[in-house]
Amino acid sequence: SSEVTQPLSVSVALGQTARITCEGDNIGSKDVHWYQQKTGQAPVLVIYRDTHRPSGIPERFSGSNSGNTATLTISRAQAGDEADYYCQVWGSNTVIFGGGTKLTVL
Amino acid sequence: QVQLQESGPGLVKPSQTLSLTCTVSGGSITSGGYYWNWIRQHPGKGLEWMGYTYSTGNSYYNPSLKSRVTISVDTSKNQFSVNLSSVSAADTAVYYCARSGYYDNHVFDMWGQGTMVTVSS
């Protein structure tokens, strides 16, 4: 299957670590990219090629990818991290986005 | 700093063609070997990639939209455009233009602010 699946929502306590997963058949063999989208704004790239951070993205954002699961990890979560997060891969000759995960910081 | 800005009608009638333009400022659309993409987001939903064009005019489309979508570039105006034919209410969405090719061909590192298009009679 070329689909990727994300949990609808993830909650994290302020200052703790949030982990958002992106599951797909052998996704570890693909490059996974992550975007953050705050309400009413365009998405922003936060991780590309599984583990790389674009300039300007805090080190608190990190990524991993192995087997059937890619993970976006947000350390020391802040109120400003509340957003929808989307994973994205290239598969079946098209760009595929996950359905998105709403991160709530409690 | 390159910036992208979408423009076009906010309301389109069913069965007509949706046409939007993205103006690139702060850099030439022909430099850097970038790809110029359209991505849409249905209200309250996730993201859907529509396709891209290149400065040479070559284009590539999402197979699910291929029969209805055309993406083109106008290098003289530093713009690229999308046409989506035979629209229905299901095409109501926020439409984003985005650049890829800096980190990877399919990594979108710069986005426009998005423009809402409603399909309704």
PDB file of C-alpha atoms in Angstrom:
ATOM      1  CA  SER A   1       0.000   0.000   0.000  1.00  0.00           C
ATOM      2  CA  SER A   2       1.174   3.547  -0.725  1.00  0.00           C
ATOM      3  CA  GLU A   3      -0.822   5.125   2.092  1.00  0.00           C
ATOM      4  CA  VAL A   4       0.617   6.558   5.277  1.00  0.00           C
ATOM      5  CA  THR A   5      -1.317   6.739   8.525  1.00  0.00           C
ATOM      6  CA  GLN A   6      -1.069   9.189  11.397  1.00  0.00           C
ATOM      7  CA  PRO A   7      -2.935   9.329  14.707  1.00  0.00           C
ATOM      8  CA  LEU A   8      -5.663  11.950  14.689  1.00  0.00           C
ATOM      9  CA  SER A   9      -4.411  13.570  17.862  1.00  0.00           C
ATOM     10  CA  VAL A  10      -1.550  13.563  20.326  1.00  0.00           C
ATOM     11  CA  SER A  11      -1.418  15.367  23.649  1.00  0.00           C
ATOM     12  CA  VAL A  12       1.686  16.354  25.577  1.00  0.00           C
ATOM     13  CA  ALA A  13       2.271  18.167  28.832  1.00  0.00           C
ATOM     14  CA  LEU A  14       4.116  21.445  28.659  1.00  0.00           C
ATOM     15  CA  GLY A  15       7.866  20.789  28.719  1.00  0.00           C
ATOM     16  CA  GLN A  16       7.533  17.084  27.995  1.00  0.00           C
ATOM     17  CA  THR A  17       8.302  15.107  24.841  1.00  0.00           C
ATOM     18  CA  ALA A  18       5.742  14.547  22.092  1.00  0.00           C
ATOM     19  CA  ARG A  19       6.047  11.785  19.545  1.00  0.00           C
ATOM     20  CA  ILE A  20       3.965  11.750  16.375  1.00  0.00           C
ATOM     21  CA  THR A  21       4.049   8.640  14.237  1.00  0.00           C
ATOM     22  CA  CYS A  22       3.581   8.049  10.540  1.00  0.00           C
ATOM     23  CA  GLU A  23       2.985   4.430   9.604  1.00  0.00           C
ATOM     24  CA  GLY A  24       3.232   2.805   6.209  1.00  0.00           C
ATOM     25  CA  ASP A  25       4.306  -0.405   4.578  1.00  0.00           C
ATOM     26  CA  ASN A  26       8.118  -0.422   4.697  1.00  0.00           C
ATOM     27  CA  ILE A  27       8.155   3.351   5.136  1.00  0.00           C
ATOM     28  CA  GLY A  28      11.722   3.006   6.384  1.00  0.00           C
ATOM     29  CA  SER A  29      12.786   2.576   2.765  1.00  0.00           C
ATOM     30  CA  LYS A  30      11.359   5.981   1.851  1.00  0.00           C
ATOM     31  CA  ASP A  31      12.357   9.546   2.655  1.00  0.00           C
ATOM     32  CA  VAL A  32       9.845  11.050   5.082  1.00  0.00           C
ATOM     33  CA  HIS A  33       9.286  14.755   5.503  1.00  0.00           C
ATOM     34  CA  TRP A  34       7.295  16.585   8.185  1.00  0.00           C
ATOM     35  CA  TYR A  35       5.328  19.825   8.130  1.00  0.00           C
ATOM     36  CA  GLN A  36       3.835  21.935  10.904  1.00  0.00           C
ATOM     37  CA  GLN A  37       0.635  23.844  10.181  1.00  0.00           C
ATOM     38  CA  LYS A  38      -0.753  26.309  12.670  1.00  0.00           C
ATOM     39  CA  THR A  39      -4.369  27.432  12.433  1.00  0.00           C
ATOM     40  CA  GLY A  40      -4.998  29.656   9.447  1.00  0.00           C
ATOM     41  CA  GLN A  41      -1.404  29.441   8.205  1.00  0.00           C
ATOM     42  CA  ALA A  42       0.455  27.651   5.461  1.00  0.00           C
ATOM     43  CA  PRO A  43       2.445  24.544   6.365  1.00  0.00           C
ATOM     44  CA  VAL A  44       6.078  24.918   7.380  1.00  0.00           C
ATOM     45  CA  LEU A  45       8.736  22.272   6.746  1.00  0.00           C
ATOM     46  CA  VAL A  46      10.229  21.086  10.041  1.00  0.00           C
ATOM     47  CA  ILE A  47      12.031  17.850   9.078  1.00  0.00           C
ATOM     48  CA  TYR A  48      13.166  16.555   5.677  1.00  0.00           C
ATOM     49  CA  ARG A  49      14.683  13.230   4.658  1.00  0.00           C
ATOM     50  CA  ASP A  50      13.749  11.579   7.921  1.00  0.00           C
ATOM     51  CA  THR A  51      16.148  13.411  10.233  1.00  0.00           C
ATOM     52  CA  HIS A  52      17.260  16.742   8.781  1.00  0.00           C
ATOM     53  CA  ARG A  53      16.165  20.111  10.135  1.00  0.00           C
ATOM     54  CA  PRO A  54      15.864  23.126   7.823  1.00  0.00           C
ATOM     55  CA  SER A  55      17.602  26.257   9.012  1.00  0.00           C
ATOM     56  CA  GLY A  56      15.564  28.102  11.589  1.00  0.00           C
ATOM     57  CA  ILE A  57      13.866  25.018  12.990  1.00  0.00           C
ATOM     58  CA  PRO A  58      14.709  24.461  16.681  1.00  0.00           C
ATOM     59  CA  GLU A  59      16.816  21.477  17.705  1.00  0.00           C
ATOM     60  CA  ARG A  60      13.847  20.369  19.800  1.00  0.00           C
ATOM     61  CA  PHE A  61      12.411  18.940  16.565  1.00  0.00           C
ATOM     62  CA  SER A  62      13.893  15.643  15.450  1.00  0.00           C
ATOM     63  CA  GLY A  63      12.898  12.705  13.290  1.00  0.00           C
ATOM     64  CA  SER A  64      13.538   9.024  12.833  1.00  0.00           C
ATOM     65  CA  ASN A  65      12.412   6.398  10.368  1.00  0.00           C
ATOM     66  CA  SER A  66      12.721   2.623  10.476  1.00  0.00           C
ATOM     67  CA  GLY A  67      10.674  -0.380   9.476  1.00  0.00           C
ATOM     68  CA  ASN A  68       7.027   0.586   9.139  1.00  0.00           C
ATOM     69  CA  THR A  69       7.125   3.718  11.317  1.00  0.00           C
ATOM     70  CA  ALA A  70       8.537   7.200  11.007  1.00  0.00           C
ATOM     71  CA  THR A  71       8.444   9.425  14.072  1.00  0.00           C
ATOM     72  CA  LEU A  72       8.554  13.157  14.639  1.00  0.00           C
ATOM     73  CA  THR A  73       9.788  13.948  18.136  1.00  0.00           C
ATOM     74  CA  ILE A  74       9.270  17.323  19.775  1.00  0.00           C
ATOM     75  CA  SER A  75      11.274  17.756  22.965  1.00  0.00           C
ATOM     76  CA  ARG A  76      10.460  20.242  25.703  1.00  0.00           C
ATOM     77  CA  ALA A  77       7.104  20.979  24.136  1.00  0.00           C
ATOM     78  CA  GLN A  78       5.962  24.586  24.168  1.00  0.00           C
ATOM     79  CA  ALA A  79       2.546  26.142  23.807  1.00  0.00           C
ATOM     80  CA  GLY A  80       3.666  27.458  20.430  1.00  0.00           C
ATOM     81  CA  ASP A  81       4.116  23.902  19.162  1.00  0.00           C
ATOM     82  CA  GLU A  82       0.346  23.373  19.123  1.00  0.00           C
ATOM     83  CA  ALA A  83      -0.454  22.682  15.489  1.00  0.00           C
ATOM     84  CA  ASP A  84      -1.340  20.053  12.945  1.00  0.00           C
ATOM     85  CA  TYR A  85       1.603  17.962  11.789  1.00  0.00           C
ATOM     86  CA  TYR A  86       1.733  16.148   8.461  1.00  0.00           C
ATOM     87  CA  CYS A  87       4.141  13.515   7.248  1.00  0.00           C
ATOM     88  CA  GLN A  88       4.837  13.224   3.538  1.00  0.00           C
ATOM     89  CA  VAL A  89       6.488  10.694   1.239  1.00  0.00           C
ATOM     90  CA  TRP A  90       6.872  10.037  -2.454  1.00  0.00           C
ATOM     91  CA  GLY A  91       5.159   6.815  -3.506  1.00  0.00           C
ATOM     92  CA  SER A  92       3.213   5.301  -6.390  1.00  0.00           C
ATOM     93  CA  ASN A  93       4.451   8.126  -8.620  1.00  0.00           C
ATOM     94  CA  THR A  94       2.878  10.825  -6.516  1.00  0.00           C
ATOM     95  CA  VAL A  95       3.323  12.863  -3.372  1.00  0.00           C
ATOM     96  CA  ILE A  96       1.498  11.309  -0.439  1.00  0.00           C
ATOM     97  CA  PHE A  97       0.592  13.216   2.705  1.00  0.00           C
ATOM     98  CA  GLY A  98      -0.530  11.617   5.908  1.00  0.00           C
ATOM     99  CA  GLY A  99      -3.903  12.665   7.237  1.00  0.00           C
ATOM    100  CA  GLY A 100      -2.359  14.900   9.864  1.00  0.00           C
ATOM    101  CA  THR A 101      -2.041  14.824  13.643  1.00  0.00           C
ATOM    102  CA  LYS A 102      -3.335  17.547  15.914  1.00  0.00           C
ATOM    103  CA  LEU A 103      -0.835  18.198  18.705  1.00  0.00           C
ATOM    104  CA  THR A 104      -2.265  19.623  21.901  1.00  0.00           C
ATOM    105  CA  VAL A 105       0.066  21.001  24.559  1.00  0.00           C
ATOM    106  CA  LEU A 106      -1.545  20.721  27.975  1.00  0.00           C
TER     107      LEU A 106
ATOM    108  CA  GLN B   1      14.114  35.927   0.336  1.00  0.00           C
ATOM    109  CA  VAL B   2      11.845  34.231  -2.175  1.00  0.00           C
ATOM    110  CA  GLN B   3       8.140  34.716  -1.566  1.00  0.00           C
ATOM    111  CA  LEU B   4       5.128  33.147  -3.250  1.00  0.00           C
ATOM    112  CA  GLN B   5       1.682  34.718  -3.556  1.00  0.00           C
ATOM    113  CA  GLU B   6      -1.460  33.103  -4.947  1.00  0.00           C
ATOM    114  CA  SER B   7      -4.117  35.081  -6.759  1.00  0.00           C
ATOM    115  CA  GLY B   8      -7.360  34.340  -8.552  1.00  0.00           C
ATOM    116  CA  PRO B   9     -11.126  34.157  -8.150  1.00  0.00           C
ATOM    117  CA  GLY B  10     -12.470  33.089  -4.806  1.00  0.00           C
ATOM    118  CA  LEU B  11     -15.688  31.774  -6.315  1.00  0.00           C
ATOM    119  CA  VAL B  12     -16.067  29.461  -9.298  1.00  0.00           C
ATOM    120  CA  LYS B  13     -19.264  27.975 -10.703  1.00  0.00           C
ATOM    121  CA  PRO B  14     -19.697  24.220 -11.019  1.00  0.00           C
ATOM    122  CA  SER B  15     -18.497  22.725 -14.313  1.00  0.00           C
ATOM    123  CA  GLN B  16     -16.293  25.730 -15.000  1.00  0.00           C
ATOM    124  CA  THR B  17     -12.484  25.930 -14.898  1.00  0.00           C
ATOM    125  CA  LEU B  18     -10.663  27.078 -11.796  1.00  0.00           C
ATOM    126  CA  SER B  19      -7.635  29.228 -12.627  1.00  0.00           C
ATOM    127  CA  LEU B  20      -5.071  30.465 -10.132  1.00  0.00           C
ATOM    128  CA  THR B  21      -1.703  32.160 -10.477  1.00  0.00           C
ATOM    129  CA  CYS B  22       1.308  32.151  -8.189  1.00  0.00           C
ATOM    130  CA  THR B  23       3.671  35.097  -8.385  1.00  0.00           C
ATOM    131  CA  VAL B  24       7.246  34.459  -7.293  1.00  0.00           C
ATOM    132  CA  SER B  25       9.127  37.441  -5.896  1.00  0.00           C
ATOM    133  CA  GLY B  26      12.643  37.842  -4.548  1.00  0.00           C
ATOM    134  CA  GLY B  27      14.163  35.494  -7.090  1.00  0.00           C
ATOM    135  CA  SER B  28      13.830  34.238 -10.642  1.00  0.00           C
ATOM    136  CA  ILE B  29      11.552  31.321 -11.343  1.00  0.00           C
ATOM    137  CA  THR B  30      14.160  30.067 -13.823  1.00  0.00           C
ATOM    138  CA  SER B  31      17.096  29.912 -11.425  1.00  0.00           C
ATOM    139  CA  GLY B  32      18.084  27.192  -9.019  1.00  0.00           C
ATOM    140  CA  GLY B  33      16.458  24.258 -10.750  1.00  0.00           C
ATOM    141  CA  TYR B  34      13.368  24.395  -8.565  1.00  0.00           C
ATOM    142  CA  TYR B  35       9.988  22.783  -9.054  1.00  0.00           C
ATOM    143  CA  TRP B  36       6.860  24.880  -8.720  1.00  0.00           C
ATOM    144  CA  ASN B  37       3.928  23.080  -7.145  1.00  0.00           C
ATOM    145  CA  TRP B  38       0.256  23.388  -6.378  1.00  0.00           C
ATOM    146  CA  ILE B  39      -1.150  21.795  -3.239  1.00  0.00           C
ATOM    147  CA  ARG B  40      -4.697  22.052  -1.946  1.00  0.00           C
ATOM    148  CA  GLN B  41      -6.411  21.510   1.365  1.00  0.00           C
ATOM    149  CA  HIS B  42     -10.114  20.789   1.628  1.00  0.00           C
ATOM    150  CA  PRO B  43     -11.834  22.540   4.556  1.00  0.00           C
ATOM    151  CA  GLY B  44     -10.823  20.881   7.794  1.00  0.00           C
ATOM    152  CA  LYS B  45      -8.932  18.176   5.925  1.00  0.00           C
ATOM    153  CA  GLY B  46      -5.417  17.194   4.968  1.00  0.00           C
ATOM    154  CA  LEU B  47      -3.142  18.190   2.130  1.00  0.00           C
ATOM    155  CA  GLU B  48      -3.373  17.006  -1.477  1.00  0.00           C
ATOM    156  CA  TRP B  49      -0.561  17.551  -3.963  1.00  0.00           C
ATOM    157  CA  MET B  50      -1.822  18.504  -7.408  1.00  0.00           C
ATOM    158  CA  GLY B  51       1.377  18.614  -9.433  1.00  0.00           C
ATOM    159  CA  TYR B  52       4.332  20.713 -10.438  1.00  0.00           C
ATOM    160  CA  THR B  53       5.877  22.544 -13.311  1.00  0.00           C
ATOM    161  CA  TYR B  54       9.462  23.360 -14.094  1.00  0.00           C
ATOM    162  CA  SER B  55      10.920  26.477 -15.665  1.00  0.00           C
ATOM    163  CA  THR B  56      11.302  24.600 -18.961  1.00  0.00           C
ATOM    164  CA  GLY B  57       7.544  24.107 -19.045  1.00  0.00           C
ATOM    165  CA  ASN B  58       7.608  20.401 -18.244  1.00  0.00           C
ATOM    166  CA  SER B  59       4.878  19.385 -15.818  1.00  0.00           C
ATOM    167  CA  TYR B  60       3.913  16.372 -13.746  1.00  0.00           C
ATOM    168  CA  TYR B  61       0.564  15.710 -12.142  1.00  0.00           C
ATOM    169  CA  ASN B  62      -1.049  13.713  -9.396  1.00  0.00           C
ATOM    170  CA  PRO B  63      -2.544  10.720 -11.218  1.00  0.00           C
ATOM    171  CA  SER B  64      -5.845  11.258  -9.406  1.00  0.00           C
ATOM    172  CA  LEU B  65      -6.220  14.721 -10.962  1.00  0.00           C
ATOM    173  CA  LYS B  66      -4.308  14.258 -14.182  1.00  0.00           C
ATOM    174  CA  SER B  67      -7.356  14.349 -16.447  1.00  0.00           C
ATOM    175  CA  ARG B  68      -8.475  17.752 -15.133  1.00  0.00           C
ATOM    176  CA  VAL B  69      -5.366  19.687 -14.112  1.00  0.00           C
ATOM    177  CA  THR B  70      -2.865  21.737 -16.081  1.00  0.00           C
ATOM    178  CA  ILE B  71       0.066  23.576 -14.510  1.00  0.00           C
ATOM    179  CA  SER B  72       2.041  26.033 -16.600  1.00  0.00           C
ATOM    180  CA  VAL B  73       4.789  28.598 -16.186  1.00  0.00           C
ATOM    181  CA  ASP B  74       5.215  32.135 -17.515  1.00  0.00           C
ATOM    182  CA  THR B  75       8.869  32.978 -17.059  1.00  0.00           C
ATOM    183  CA  SER B  76       8.430  36.510 -18.406  1.00  0.00           C
ATOM    184  CA  LYS B  77       6.100  37.304 -15.519  1.00  0.00           C
ATOM    185  CA  ASN B  78       7.857  35.090 -12.955  1.00  0.00           C
ATOM    186  CA  GLN B  79       4.574  33.278 -12.426  1.00  0.00           C
ATOM    187  CA  PHE B  80       3.127  29.812 -12.646  1.00  0.00           C
ATOM    188  CA  SER B  81      -0.505  28.833 -12.848  1.00  0.00           C
ATOM    189  CA  VAL B  82      -2.959  26.008 -12.328  1.00  0.00           C
ATOM    190  CA  ASN B  83      -6.120  25.278 -14.265  1.00  0.00           C
ATOM    191  CA  LEU B  84      -8.569  22.715 -12.930  1.00  0.00           C
ATOM    192  CA  SER B  85     -11.412  21.896 -15.273  1.00  0.00           C
ATOM    193  CA  SER B  86     -14.953  20.667 -14.672  1.00  0.00           C
ATOM    194  CA  VAL B  87     -14.956  21.683 -11.025  1.00  0.00           C
ATOM    195  CA  SER B  88     -17.540  20.597  -8.490  1.00  0.00           C
ATOM    196  CA  ALA B  89     -18.180  21.335  -4.827  1.00  0.00           C
ATOM    197  CA  ALA B  90     -15.546  18.706  -4.045  1.00  0.00           C
ATOM    198  CA  ASP B  91     -12.928  21.099  -5.400  1.00  0.00           C
ATOM    199  CA  THR B  92     -13.698  23.708  -2.750  1.00  0.00           C
ATOM    200  CA  ALA B  93     -10.416  24.110  -0.903  1.00  0.00           C
ATOM    201  CA  VAL B  94      -7.539  26.355   0.067  1.00  0.00           C
ATOM    202  CA  TYR B  95      -5.035  26.276  -2.768  1.00  0.00           C
ATOM    203  CA  TYR B  96      -1.344  26.734  -2.016  1.00  0.00           C
ATOM    204  CA  CYS B  97       1.552  27.248  -4.334  1.00  0.00           C
ATOM    205  CA  ALA B  98       4.866  25.906  -3.088  1.00  0.00           C
ATOM    206  CA  ARG B  99       8.476  25.479  -4.118  1.00  0.00           C
ATOM    207  CA  SER B 100      10.406  22.237  -4.028  1.00  0.00           C
ATOM    208  CA  GLY B 101      13.846  21.172  -5.150  1.00  0.00           C
ATOM    209  CA  TYR B 102      16.025  22.934  -2.620  1.00  0.00           C
ATOM    210  CA  TYR B 103      16.343  20.002  -0.202  1.00  0.00           C
ATOM    211  CA  ASP B 104      14.758  17.396  -2.442  1.00  0.00           C
ATOM    212  CA  ASN B 105      12.549  17.329  -5.521  1.00  0.00           C
ATOM    213  CA  HIS B 106       9.483  16.587  -3.429  1.00  0.00           C
ATOM    214  CA  VAL B 107      10.199  18.602  -0.294  1.00  0.00           C
ATOM    215  CA  PHE B 108       8.192  21.809  -0.082  1.00  0.00           C
ATOM    216  CA  ASP B 109      10.380  24.402   1.588  1.00  0.00           C
ATOM    217  CA  MET B 110       8.500  27.548   0.662  1.00  0.00           C
ATOM    218  CA  TRP B 111       4.747  28.102   0.515  1.00  0.00           C
ATOM    219  CA  GLY B 112       2.376  30.870  -0.407  1.00  0.00           C
ATOM    220  CA  GLN B 113      -0.178  31.952   2.165  1.00  0.00           C
ATOM    221  CA  GLY B 114      -2.936  30.091   0.342  1.00  0.00           C
ATOM    222  CA  THR B 115      -6.126  31.231  -1.308  1.00  0.00           C
ATOM    223  CA  MET B 116      -9.611  29.915  -0.606  1.00  0.00           C
ATOM    224  CA  VAL B 117     -11.662  28.855  -3.616  1.00  0.00           C
ATOM    225  CA  THR B 118     -15.322  28.004  -3.273  1.00  0.00           C
ATOM    226  CA  VAL B 119     -17.183  26.143  -5.995  1.00  0.00           C
ATOM    227  CA  SER B 120     -20.810  27.151  -5.903  1.00  0.00           C
ATOM    228  CA  SER B 121     -23.516  28.410  -8.210  1.00  0.00           C
TER     229      SER B 121
END
